[in-house]
Coordinates of C-alpha atoms and ligand atoms in Angstrom, one line a residue:
H145 CA 45.1 18.3 -29.9
L146 CA 44.3 19.3 -26.3
F147 CA 42.9 15.8 -25.6
L148 CA 45.4 13.8 -27.6
T149 CA 47.6 11.6 -25.5
T150 CA 49.1 9.4 -28.4
R151 CA 52.7 9.0 -29.4
S152 CA 51.9 8.7 -33.1
A153 CA 48.2 8.5 -34.1
G154 CA 47.0 12.1 -35.0
R155 CA 50.4 13.8 -34.4
I156 CA 50.7 14.5 -38.2
F157 CA 47.4 16.1 -39.1
H158 CA 46.0 17.2 -42.4
Y159 CA 42.8 19.1 -42.5
Q160 CA 40.8 20.1 -45.4
K161 CA 37.6 22.0 -45.5
E162 CA 36.3 19.8 -48.4
T163 CA 37.7 16.8 -50.1
E164 CA 36.2 14.0 -52.3
S165 CA 37.0 11.3 -49.7
T166 CA 39.5 11.4 -46.9
N167 CA 40.3 7.8 -47.7
L168 CA 41.3 8.7 -51.3
E169 CA 43.4 11.6 -50.0
A170 CA 45.0 9.3 -47.3
K171 CA 45.8 6.7 -49.9
K172 CA 47.7 9.4 -52.0
L173 CA 49.6 10.6 -49.0
A174 CA 50.5 7.1 -47.9
A175 CA 51.9 6.3 -51.3
E176 CA 54.1 9.3 -51.1
G177 CA 55.5 8.0 -47.9
V178 CA 53.6 9.9 -45.1
P179 CA 54.2 8.0 -42.0
E180 CA 52.0 5.8 -39.8
G181 CA 49.7 7.7 -37.6
A182 CA 48.9 10.5 -40.0
V183 CA 45.3 11.6 -39.9
I184 CA 43.4 13.3 -42.7
V185 CA 40.2 15.0 -41.7
A186 CA 37.6 16.9 -43.7
D187 CA 34.7 19.0 -42.7
T188 CA 32.8 17.5 -45.7
Q189 CA 33.3 15.1 -48.5
S190 CA 31.9 15.4 -51.9
A191 CA 32.2 11.7 -52.6
G192 CA 32.4 10.0 -49.3
R193 CA 32.6 6.2 -49.7
G194 CA 31.2 3.2 -48.0
R195 CA 32.1 -0.4 -48.8
L196 CA 31.3 -1.9 -52.3
G197 CA 31.0 1.4 -53.9
R198 CA 28.3 2.7 -51.6
T199 CA 28.0 6.3 -50.6
W200 CA 28.7 7.9 -47.2
V201 CA 26.5 10.9 -46.7
S202 CA 28.8 13.7 -45.5
P203 CA 27.3 17.1 -44.9
A204 CA 29.6 20.0 -43.7
G205 CA 29.9 21.4 -40.2
K206 CA 28.4 18.5 -38.3
N207 CA 30.1 15.2 -38.3
L208 CA 33.5 13.6 -38.3
Y209 CA 35.1 12.1 -41.4
F210 CA 38.6 11.1 -41.1
S211 CA 41.3 8.6 -42.2
L212 CA 44.2 7.1 -40.4
I213 CA 47.4 5.8 -42.1
L214 CA 48.9 2.6 -40.8
R215 CA 51.8 0.6 -41.7
P216 CA 51.3 -2.5 -39.4
S217 CA 54.1 -5.0 -39.1
V218 CA 51.9 -8.1 -39.2
A219 CA 51.0 -10.7 -41.8
S220 CA 48.6 -9.4 -44.3
L221 CA 46.2 -12.1 -43.4
R222 CA 45.6 -10.3 -40.2
I223 CA 44.9 -6.8 -41.9
P224 CA 41.1 -7.2 -41.9
Q225 CA 41.1 -7.5 -38.1
I226 CA 41.9 -3.8 -38.0
T227 CA 38.2 -3.1 -38.8
L228 CA 37.1 -4.7 -35.6
L229 CA 40.0 -3.2 -33.7
V230 CA 38.9 0.3 -34.7
A231 CA 35.2 -0.5 -34.1
A232 CA 36.2 -1.4 -30.5
A233 CA 38.2 1.7 -30.1
I234 CA 35.2 3.9 -31.3
H235 CA 32.9 2.1 -29.1
Q236 CA 35.2 2.7 -26.2
A237 CA 35.5 6.4 -26.9
I238 CA 31.7 6.8 -27.2
C239 CA 31.3 5.0 -23.8
D240 CA 34.0 7.3 -22.3
L241 CA 32.4 10.5 -23.4
Y242 CA 28.7 9.7 -23.6
P243 CA 28.0 6.9 -21.1
C244 CA 24.2 7.4 -21.4
I245 CA 24.4 6.1 -25.0
E246 CA 23.8 2.5 -25.4
A247 CA 25.9 1.7 -28.5
G248 CA 26.7 -1.7 -29.9
V249 CA 29.1 -3.0 -32.6
K250 CA 27.6 -4.6 -35.7
W251 CA 30.0 -6.9 -37.3
P252 CA 32.1 -6.2 -39.1
N253 CA 32.2 -2.3 -39.4
D254 CA 29.3 -0.5 -37.9
I255 CA 28.5 1.1 -34.6
L256 CA 24.7 1.3 -33.9
A257 CA 22.5 3.1 -31.3
G258 CA 18.9 2.2 -30.9
G259 CA 19.1 0.1 -34.1
R260 CA 20.4 3.0 -36.3
K261 CA 23.8 3.5 -37.7
L262 CA 25.9 6.0 -35.8
C263 CA 29.3 5.2 -37.4
G264 CA 30.8 3.2 -40.3
V265 CA 34.4 2.1 -40.9
L266 CA 36.0 1.5 -44.2
C267 CA 39.5 -0.3 -44.2
E268 CA 41.5 -0.4 -47.4
M269 CA 44.9 -1.7 -48.0
Q270 CA 47.6 -1.6 -50.6
S271 CA 49.7 -4.8 -50.6
E272 CA 50.8 -5.3 -54.1
P273 CA 54.4 -6.5 -54.6
G274 CA 56.9 -3.8 -55.4
L275 CA 54.7 -1.1 -53.9
T276 CA 54.9 0.2 -50.3
H277 CA 52.4 -1.5 -48.2
F278 CA 49.8 0.5 -46.1
V279 CA 46.5 0.4 -44.6
V280 CA 44.0 3.3 -44.7
V281 CA 41.3 3.3 -42.0
G282 CA 38.4 5.6 -42.9
I283 CA 36.0 6.4 -40.1
G284 CA 32.7 8.4 -40.5
I285 CA 30.9 9.3 -37.2
N286 CA 27.6 11.2 -37.0
V287 CA 28.1 13.7 -34.4
N288 CA 25.8 16.8 -34.6
Q289 CA 23.7 16.0 -37.5
D290 CA 20.1 16.2 -36.7
D291 CA 18.3 15.4 -39.9
F292 CA 19.1 12.8 -42.5
P293 CA 18.0 12.5 -46.1
E294 CA 14.9 10.5 -46.5
E295 CA 16.5 7.3 -47.5
L296 CA 18.5 7.2 -44.2
Q297 CA 15.8 8.5 -41.9
D298 CA 15.2 5.2 -40.3
K299 CA 18.7 3.7 -40.8
A300 CA 20.9 6.5 -39.3
T301 CA 21.3 8.4 -36.1
S302 CA 23.8 10.7 -34.5
L303 CA 25.2 11.6 -31.0
K304 CA 22.9 14.6 -31.1
L305 CA 19.9 12.7 -32.0
E306 CA 20.6 10.2 -29.2
T307 CA 21.2 12.6 -26.5
G308 CA 19.7 16.0 -27.5
E309 CA 23.1 17.6 -27.0
C310 CA 25.9 18.9 -29.4
F311 CA 29.4 17.5 -29.0
S312 CA 32.9 18.6 -29.8
R313 CA 34.2 16.9 -32.7
S314 CA 37.9 17.5 -31.9
R315 CA 37.4 15.9 -28.4
L316 CA 35.7 12.8 -29.9
L317 CA 38.4 12.5 -32.5
A318 CA 41.2 12.7 -30.0
T319 CA 39.5 10.1 -27.7
V320 CA 39.0 7.7 -30.6
L321 CA 42.7 8.1 -31.6
N322 CA 43.8 7.6 -27.9
R323 CA 41.8 4.4 -27.5
F324 CA 42.9 3.1 -30.9
E325 CA 46.6 3.6 -30.3
D326 CA 46.4 1.6 -27.2
L327 CA 44.5 -1.3 -28.8
Y328 CA 46.8 -1.2 -31.9
H329 CA 49.9 -1.6 -29.8
N330 CA 48.4 -4.6 -28.0
W331 CA 47.3 -6.2 -31.2
Q332 CA 50.7 -5.9 -32.9
R333 CA 52.3 -7.7 -29.9
E334 CA 49.7 -10.4 -29.9
D335 CA 48.8 -13.0 -32.6
D336 CA 45.2 -12.2 -33.1
L337 CA 42.2 -10.4 -31.7
G338 CA 42.0 -12.7 -28.6
F339 CA 42.7 -9.9 -26.1
I340 CA 39.7 -7.8 -27.2
L341 CA 37.2 -10.7 -28.0
P342 CA 35.4 -10.6 -24.6
Y343 CA 34.8 -6.8 -25.2
L344 CA 33.7 -7.3 -28.8
E345 CA 31.3 -10.2 -27.9
R346 CA 29.9 -8.3 -25.0
Y347 CA 28.9 -5.3 -27.3
S348 CA 28.3 -7.3 -30.5
L349 CA 24.7 -6.6 -31.6
L350 CA 24.6 -10.0 -33.4
Q351 CA 25.6 -12.3 -30.5
G352 CA 23.2 -15.1 -30.2
K353 CA 20.9 -13.7 -33.0
E354 CA 19.6 -15.4 -36.1
V355 CA 21.1 -13.8 -39.0
C356 CA 21.2 -13.9 -42.8
I357 CA 24.5 -13.1 -44.4
D358 CA 24.8 -12.1 -48.0
Q359 CA 28.1 -13.1 -49.5
F360 CA 28.3 -12.1 -53.1
S361 CA 26.4 -15.0 -54.7
R362 CA 25.5 -17.0 -51.6
Q363 CA 23.3 -16.6 -48.6
I364 CA 24.1 -18.2 -45.4
T365 CA 21.5 -18.3 -42.5
G366 CA 22.1 -19.4 -38.9
K367 CA 22.7 -18.3 -35.3
V368 CA 25.7 -16.3 -34.4
C369 CA 27.7 -18.0 -31.6
G370 CA 30.6 -15.4 -31.4
I371 CA 33.5 -13.8 -33.0
A372 CA 36.7 -15.9 -33.8
R373 CA 40.1 -14.8 -32.7
G374 CA 40.8 -14.0 -36.4
G375 CA 37.9 -11.5 -36.5
E376 CA 35.4 -13.8 -38.4
L377 CA 31.9 -14.2 -37.4
V378 CA 31.0 -17.7 -36.2
V379 CA 27.6 -18.9 -37.3
Q380 CA 26.0 -22.2 -36.7
T381 CA 23.7 -23.3 -39.5
E382 CA 20.5 -25.1 -39.1
E383 CA 22.3 -28.4 -39.9
G384 CA 24.5 -27.7 -36.9
V385 CA 27.7 -26.8 -39.0
E386 CA 29.8 -24.0 -37.5
L387 CA 31.0 -21.6 -40.1
K388 CA 33.6 -18.9 -39.8
I389 CA 32.5 -15.8 -42.0
S390 CA 35.2 -13.6 -43.0
S391 CA 33.2 -11.0 -45.0
G392 CA 29.7 -10.0 -46.0
E393 CA 26.7 -8.2 -44.9
A394 CA 24.8 -9.4 -41.9
S395 CA 21.2 -8.8 -41.2
L396 CA 18.9 -10.0 -38.5
R397 CA 16.3 -12.6 -39.4
K398 CA 12.7 -11.7 -38.5
A399 CA 11.2 -14.5 -36.3
Ligands
BT5_200 C1 30.4 2.1 -44.2 O1 30.2 1.5 -45.4 O2 29.8 2.0 -43.2 C2 31.9 2.7 -44.2 C3 31.7 4.2 -44.1 C4 33.0 5.0 -44.0 C5 33.0 6.4 -44.1 C6 34.3 7.0 -43.9 S1 34.1 8.8 -43.8 C7 35.8 9.1 -43.8 C8 36.3 7.9 -44.9 N1 36.3 8.6 -46.2 C9 35.4 7.9 -47.0 O3 35.2 8.2 -48.1 N2 34.9 6.9 -46.3 C10 35.3 6.8 -44.9 P1 28.9 0.5 -45.6 O4 28.9 -0.5 -44.6 O5 29.0 0.1 -47.0 O6 27.7 1.4 -45.4 C11 27.2 2.3 -46.3 C12 25.7 2.6 -46.1 O7 25.4 3.2 -44.9 C13 25.0 3.4 -47.2 O8 24.7 2.6 -48.3 C14 23.9 4.0 -46.5 O9 22.8 3.0 -46.4 C15 24.4 4.1 -45.1 N3 24.8 5.6 -44.8 C16 25.4 6.4 -45.8 N4 25.8 7.5 -45.2 C17 25.5 7.4 -43.9 C18 25.6 8.3 -42.7 N5 26.2 9.3 -42.7 N6 25.1 7.6 -41.5 C19 24.6 6.4 -41.5 N7 24.4 5.7 -42.5 C20 24.9 6.1 -43.6

């Protein structure tokens, strides 16, 4: 808490040595009425989750796994924008603390360094009528992990692998929360992500690249021209049509 300068984010703090998933825990607490800004941290997760039922590898003692409860007063259409807002905050925090790392944002929810994943964001919301509305933002950052299971060896990296040094997890957590609260306040005052777009486009790893996007049953290929104010990826297809893609998995196309 030494480094925290926020009014709300992280001021309520639940720490667990082990949990299934901090997102699951946060959703329970949010449904019980725990206020905006509460943070749930675990040293390890027995069932850490990615998107679409994927697993987040979460060994003990090394990395950051946490979830933040939000109750944004914006239209629910804008909620998916939070993922990019969080990605920008994490990117800023990494640049503040470790300027030697060249990190980039891979739309919509990853931070990469040297082509490998350093961090993932999983945003979940409850918006059913009659129930209290909330958003849970789950963040996993690889901090001091220096070896990964075989299937992740050429896909994942950590701050330690990138710099050769060990880092304070609590300082990184506080810096992410400080940066996020700032962006979140701005975002609630604005209509969209316009105020942070220049930043996102500058550090977007997909900018100007030929990509292939898997969207459930369809595949879209084209060149990325930018990120829209609503957070969608803007792609120009070979036929010259501009598409705004709001979800999916983007991969670079080999030349
Ligand atoms: C994500 O999913 O990137 C979102 C990850 C969110 C994790 C946090 S930890 C705290 C909170 N509580 C949770 O239960 N979850 C959140 P996705 O884009 O689907 O990426 C998942 C894929 O990343 C996996 O299929 C693996 O290929 C890869 N992966 C798994 N663990 C990883 C790790 N530790 N580092 C890098 N890549 C990993």
